[in-house]
Tab-separated table of C-alpha atoms in Angstrom:
chain	number	residue	atom	x	y	z
A	4	UNK	CA	115.559	79.521	80.636
A	5	UNK	CA	115.793	82.319	77.588
A	6	UNK	CA	118.720	84.536	77.716
A	7	UNK	CA	118.874	87.965	77.048
A	8	UNK	CA	115.706	87.951	78.045
A	9	UNK	CA	114.347	91.815	78.346
A	10	UNK	CA	112.204	92.710	80.727
A	11	UNK	CA	111.865	96.480	80.400
A	12	UNK	CA	113.430	98.011	77.178
A	13	UNK	CA	110.859	96.575	74.902
A	14	UNK	CA	107.645	97.717	77.306
A	15	UNK	CA	109.268	101.419	77.875
A	16	UNK	CA	109.810	101.583	74.416
A	17	UNK	CA	106.603	100.287	73.521
A	18	UNK	CA	104.529	102.346	76.410
A	19	UNK	CA	102.528	103.931	73.633
A	20	UNK	CA	100.982	100.730	71.779
A	21	UNK	CA	97.707	99.645	72.328
A	22	UNK	CA	98.329	95.819	73.495
A	23	UNK	CA	101.138	96.844	75.994
A	24	UNK	CA	98.334	99.388	77.417
A	25	UNK	CA	95.759	96.888	77.552
A	26	UNK	CA	98.190	94.753	79.761
A	27	UNK	CA	98.589	96.960	82.239
A	28	UNK	CA	94.763	97.862	82.587
A	29	UNK	CA	94.438	94.114	82.937
A	30	UNK	CA	96.686	93.472	85.495
A	31	UNK	CA	96.623	96.562	87.572
A	32	UNK	CA	93.062	97.737	87.418
A	33	UNK	CA	94.297	101.153	85.536
A	34	UNK	CA	97.324	101.966	83.339
A	35	UNK	CA	100.143	104.380	84.459
A	36	UNK	CA	102.943	102.697	82.894
A	37	UNK	CA	103.796	100.177	85.757
A	38	UNK	CA	106.293	97.340	85.052
A	39	UNK	CA	106.144	96.740	88.862
A	40	UNK	CA	104.742	95.042	91.630
A	41	UNK	CA	102.554	97.888	92.927
A	42	UNK	CA	99.137	97.384	93.230
A	43	UNK	CA	96.747	100.111	92.669
A	44	UNK	CA	95.605	100.392	96.149
A	45	UNK	CA	99.219	101.054	97.113
A	46	UNK	CA	99.769	103.467	94.728
A	47	UNK	CA	97.035	105.858	96.041
A	48	UNK	CA	98.388	105.045	98.936
A	49	UNK	CA	101.655	106.173	98.369
A	50	UNK	CA	100.832	109.345	98.691
A	51	UNK	CA	99.372	109.638	101.835
A	52	UNK	CA	102.626	107.926	103.141
A	53	UNK	CA	104.569	110.621	101.771
A	54	UNK	CA	102.075	113.500	103.074
A	55	UNK	CA	101.992	114.578	100.159
A	56	UNK	CA	100.950	118.630	98.985
A	57	UNK	CA	100.676	121.003	96.381
A	58	UNK	CA	104.031	122.850	97.975
A	59	UNK	CA	106.040	119.449	97.987
A	60	UNK	CA	109.183	117.925	95.651
A	61	UNK	CA	109.689	115.369	95.127
A	62	UNK	CA	111.713	112.905	94.496
A	63	UNK	CA	111.321	109.024	92.300
A	64	UNK	CA	114.470	107.061	92.128
A	65	UNK	CA	113.577	104.799	89.162
A	66	UNK	CA	110.876	106.744	87.725
A	67	UNK	CA	110.545	103.707	84.291
A	68	UNK	CA	108.475	105.149	82.035
A	69	UNK	CA	107.274	107.747	84.105
A	70	UNK	CA	103.412	107.506	84.059
A	71	UNK	CA	103.389	107.441	87.821
A	72	UNK	CA	105.346	110.414	88.411
A	73	UNK	CA	103.236	112.424	85.574
A	74	UNK	CA	99.852	111.126	87.445
A	75	UNK	CA	101.134	112.682	91.214
A	76	UNK	CA	101.556	115.976	89.120
A	77	UNK	CA	98.034	116.056	87.847
A	78	UNK	CA	96.410	115.133	91.179
A	79	UNK	CA	98.482	116.865	93.333
A	80	UNK	CA	100.519	119.294	91.811
A	81	UNK	CA	103.763	118.606	93.333
A	82	UNK	CA	106.968	119.310	91.982
A	83	UNK	CA	108.597	115.705	90.598
A	84	UNK	CA	112.602	115.049	89.331
A	85	UNK	CA	112.413	111.306	88.568
A	86	UNK	CA	115.925	109.529	86.926
A	87	UNK	CA	116.057	106.702	85.530
A	88	UNK	CA	119.161	104.016	84.332
A	89	UNK	CA	117.358	103.350	81.367
A	90	UNK	CA	117.561	105.256	78.392
A	91	UNK	CA	114.226	104.767	76.710
A	92	UNK	CA	112.422	104.812	80.029
A	93	UNK	CA	113.869	108.690	80.094
A	94	UNK	CA	112.689	108.952	76.954
A	95	UNK	CA	109.265	107.606	77.174
A	96	UNK	CA	108.720	109.909	80.598
A	97	UNK	CA	109.844	112.861	79.149
A	98	UNK	CA	107.402	112.363	76.164
A	99	UNK	CA	104.747	111.608	78.066
A	100	UNK	CA	105.414	114.510	80.184
A	101	UNK	CA	104.740	116.756	77.171
A	102	UNK	CA	102.083	114.888	76.053
A	103	UNK	CA	99.847	116.000	79.596
A	104	UNK	CA	101.509	119.434	79.369
A	105	UNK	CA	103.368	118.883	82.947
A	106	UNK	CA	106.751	119.994	82.006
A	107	UNK	CA	106.908	122.540	84.520
A	108	UNK	CA	105.883	120.213	86.776
A	109	UNK	CA	107.907	117.012	86.346
A	110	UNK	CA	111.323	116.226	84.465
A	111	UNK	CA	113.190	113.085	83.824
A	112	UNK	CA	116.347	112.555	83.753
A	113	UNK	CA	119.355	109.651	82.964
A	114	UNK	CA	120.696	108.667	86.469
A	115	UNK	CA	122.312	106.418	88.464
A	116	UNK	CA	121.280	105.746	92.357
A	117	UNK	CA	124.481	104.265	93.358
A	118	UNK	CA	126.235	106.937	91.839
A	119	UNK	CA	126.501	110.180	93.500
A	120	UNK	CA	123.504	112.975	92.221
A	121	UNK	CA	123.131	115.946	90.864
A	122	UNK	CA	120.524	117.293	94.179
A	123	UNK	CA	121.850	119.414	97.094
A	124	UNK	CA	121.193	118.653	100.140
A	125	UNK	CA	117.606	119.146	101.676
A	126	UNK	CA	116.345	119.756	98.419
A	127	UNK	CA	113.473	117.426	98.957
A	128	UNK	CA	109.924	117.016	100.631
A	129	UNK	CA	109.510	113.159	99.977
A	130	UNK	CA	111.575	110.476	97.986
A	131	UNK	CA	110.029	107.267	96.704
A	132	UNK	CA	111.266	103.820	94.713
A	133	UNK	CA	109.268	101.013	93.858
A	134	UNK	CA	110.451	97.934	93.295
A	135	UNK	CA	113.957	99.434	92.963
A	136	UNK	CA	116.265	99.041	95.399
A	137	UNK	CA	116.774	95.260	94.646
A	138	UNK	CA	118.752	96.434	91.355
A	139	UNK	CA	121.013	98.783	92.842
A	140	UNK	CA	124.174	98.223	94.630
A	141	UNK	CA	125.605	99.671	97.763
A	142	UNK	CA	122.042	99.985	98.727
A	143	UNK	CA	123.633	101.760	102.611
A	144	UNK	CA	124.806	104.031	100.317
A	145	UNK	CA	122.380	105.056	98.343
A	146	UNK	CA	119.659	105.064	101.742
A	147	UNK	CA	122.406	107.442	103.731
A	148	UNK	CA	122.393	109.847	100.381
A	149	UNK	CA	118.419	109.676	100.312
A	150	UNK	CA	118.529	111.309	104.145
A	151	UNK	CA	120.676	113.420	102.722
A	152	UNK	CA	118.476	114.754	100.594
A	153	UNK	CA	115.443	114.639	102.313
A	154	UNK	CA	114.322	118.155	104.215
A	155	UNK	CA	114.093	117.627	108.234
A	156	UNK	CA	110.028	115.625	108.689
A	157	UNK	CA	110.435	114.902	104.875
A	158	UNK	CA	109.325	110.946	104.050
A	159	UNK	CA	111.126	107.791	102.419
A	160	UNK	CA	109.109	105.017	100.380
A	161	UNK	CA	110.506	102.201	98.860
A	162	UNK	CA	109.860	98.446	98.490
A	163	UNK	CA	112.294	95.564	98.112
A	164	UNK	CA	110.445	92.436	96.276
A	165	UNK	CA	113.701	89.971	96.685
A	166	UNK	CA	113.251	89.640	100.450
A	167	UNK	CA	114.906	85.991	100.972
A	168	UNK	CA	112.689	83.789	103.219
A	169	UNK	CA	112.876	80.068	101.932
A	170	UNK	CA	115.252	78.019	99.460
A	171	UNK	CA	115.556	78.888	95.991
A	172	UNK	CA	117.434	76.896	93.367
A	173	UNK	CA	120.079	78.234	90.796
A	174	UNK	CA	117.302	77.559	88.222
A	175	UNK	CA	114.967	79.918	89.872
A	176	UNK	CA	117.316	82.574	90.781
A	177	UNK	CA	118.169	82.069	86.810
A	178	UNK	CA	114.697	82.906	85.516
A	179	UNK	CA	113.386	85.196	87.657
A	180	UNK	CA	116.867	87.124	87.427
A	181	UNK	CA	116.990	87.648	83.558
A	182	UNK	CA	118.983	90.320	82.891
A	183	UNK	CA	120.670	93.743	84.792
A	184	UNK	CA	121.340	92.998	88.456
A	185	UNK	CA	119.253	91.680	91.300
A	186	UNK	CA	120.319	91.483	95.558
A	187	UNK	CA	118.776	89.672	97.685
A	188	UNK	CA	118.012	90.620	101.358
A	189	UNK	CA	117.665	88.686	104.441
A	190	UNK	CA	115.013	89.237	106.142
A	191	UNK	CA	115.893	92.388	108.604
A	192	UNK	CA	119.232	93.638	106.397
A	193	UNK	CA	116.655	96.443	105.308
A	194	UNK	CA	115.470	97.773	108.464
A	195	UNK	CA	119.334	97.644	109.713
A	196	UNK	CA	120.348	99.770	106.803
A	197	UNK	CA	117.779	101.616	106.893
A	198	UNK	CA	118.828	102.975	111.244
A	199	UNK	CA	122.392	103.087	110.072
A	200	UNK	CA	121.556	105.755	107.655
A	201	UNK	CA	119.897	107.698	110.183
A	202	UNK	CA	116.234	107.191	108.758
A	203	UNK	CA	113.266	106.441	111.273
A	204	UNK	CA	111.349	102.983	110.295
A	205	UNK	CA	108.441	104.244	110.566
A	206	UNK	CA	106.655	100.773	108.926
A	207	UNK	CA	107.557	97.410	107.344
A	208	UNK	CA	104.224	96.009	105.410
A	209	UNK	CA	104.467	92.157	104.241
A	210	UNK	CA	103.351	92.772	100.528
A	211	UNK	CA	104.030	89.410	98.705
A	212	UNK	CA	100.397	88.499	98.395
A	213	UNK	CA	100.016	91.340	96.042
A	214	UNK	CA	103.419	90.693	93.858
A	215	UNK	CA	101.734	86.917	93.734
A	216	UNK	CA	98.433	88.619	92.463
A	217	UNK	CA	99.680	90.704	89.911
A	218	UNK	CA	102.405	88.590	88.785
A	219	UNK	CA	99.752	85.945	87.573
A	220	UNK	CA	97.237	88.550	86.078
A	221	UNK	CA	100.227	90.037	84.039
A	222	UNK	CA	101.403	86.188	83.076
A	223	UNK	CA	97.672	85.805	81.946
A	224	UNK	CA	97.283	89.299	80.140
A	225	UNK	CA	100.168	88.458	78.128
A	226	UNK	CA	99.561	85.600	77.103
A	227	UNK	CA	96.113	86.457	75.853
A	228	UNK	CA	97.647	88.692	73.577
A	229	UNK	CA	100.685	85.689	72.780
A	230	UNK	CA	100.671	86.814	68.786
A	231	UNK	CA	101.092	90.918	68.846
A	232	UNK	CA	103.643	90.153	72.112
A	233	UNK	CA	105.825	87.844	69.794
A	234	UNK	CA	106.085	90.496	66.563
A	235	UNK	CA	106.800	93.195	69.187
A	236	UNK	CA	109.487	91.593	71.016
A	237	UNK	CA	110.719	88.006	69.318
A	238	UNK	CA	109.465	84.496	70.185
A	239	UNK	CA	112.593	84.400	72.635
A	240	UNK	CA	111.804	87.098	74.918
A	241	UNK	CA	107.885	86.814	74.902
A	242	UNK	CA	108.743	83.176	76.485
A	243	UNK	CA	111.563	84.280	78.758
A	244	UNK	CA	109.180	86.919	79.979
A	245	UNK	CA	106.278	84.516	80.643
A	246	UNK	CA	108.598	81.868	82.438
A	247	UNK	CA	110.171	85.025	84.374
A	248	UNK	CA	106.677	86.123	85.944
A	249	UNK	CA	105.973	82.092	86.063
A	250	UNK	CA	108.993	82.332	88.457
A	251	UNK	CA	107.871	85.491	90.473
A	252	UNK	CA	103.916	84.042	91.043
A	253	UNK	CA	105.275	80.355	92.366
A	254	UNK	CA	108.396	82.056	94.935
A	255	UNK	CA	105.454	84.398	96.071
A	256	UNK	CA	102.641	82.263	96.215
A	257	UNK	CA	104.589	79.987	98.016
A	258	UNK	CA	106.642	82.653	100.089
A	259	UNK	CA	109.920	81.777	100.107
A	260	UNK	CA	111.013	85.125	98.187
A	261	UNK	CA	108.967	87.934	100.187
A	262	UNK	CA	108.159	91.923	98.696
A	263	UNK	CA	108.112	94.484	102.015
A	264	UNK	CA	107.020	98.072	101.477
A	265	UNK	CA	108.845	100.067	103.679
A	266	UNK	CA	107.647	103.917	105.090
A	267	UNK	CA	110.974	106.015	106.748
A	268	UNK	CA	111.396	109.255	108.257
A	269	UNK	CA	113.781	112.115	108.863
C-alpha cells in the first residue's frame, strides 16, 4: 500500500476544479462535493427520513466540503450548522455558502465530534452524519451527546461503512484505512450503542450494494482522468487512492465489509 495517502484534503482543496466535478457527476450522477458512499437515491431520501421542513434546525456532523448542507438549505430552506475536523473542508464549505448566497441559513465550523461541542442541549430538530462515525473515537459518548442535542421527537440519521462481516487481512486493512482513524464495528454493536444512548432505532438498512457500486464508479472515473489527477495529487497519492477504491469494491462486493444506514429518534 502506498504510504501517506490523502483521501480527503486533496478533494476538498480541489473541490472547484472541473476534473473533480466531472468525477463526482460520473460517480454519483450529480455533484454536491461528495466524498462518501451515499448514493444519489439515499441523499434525496435523507431529508425525508429526518422529516425536514423550512423551520427545521439541522446539525451536519462531518460536513466535508459543505455541498450537501448547502443543497439542503437551498431546497428546503432549513437552517444548517455543519462541522468538520478537516480544515480545508471547512474553508471550502464556507466559500461555497458565500458563493451560493446561503450564509444566512448555513454556517460551517472546525470541530471534533469526539470532543465537547459548543451547542446547547435541545438545539436541533434533526442531525445527520454520512460515513463519518467510523472515523470518530468514543462512539458511545458521541451518540449520547447526539441524544442531548436533539429536541424531543427529533431524528438522527447516520451511516457506518465499516461493519465487519467476514475475514479481512492486515494488508486489506491497511489499504482500506490509509489515513486518519478508523473504527470497525462487529454486527449489532451500533444497535446496542444506540439503545444505550437513549435513542430509539427506527431502521437499520443494509446499503452495502451501493457502496460496492460507487467505489467502482469512483475508481473508473478517476482512472479516465489519470494524467490530470497525477498533476494535482502526485503519482503516489493517485495510485494510493486507486488501490483504496479497489479494496473497498472487493470487500463490499464479497460482503466481508458492510455499510448500514441507521435512522433514530429521540
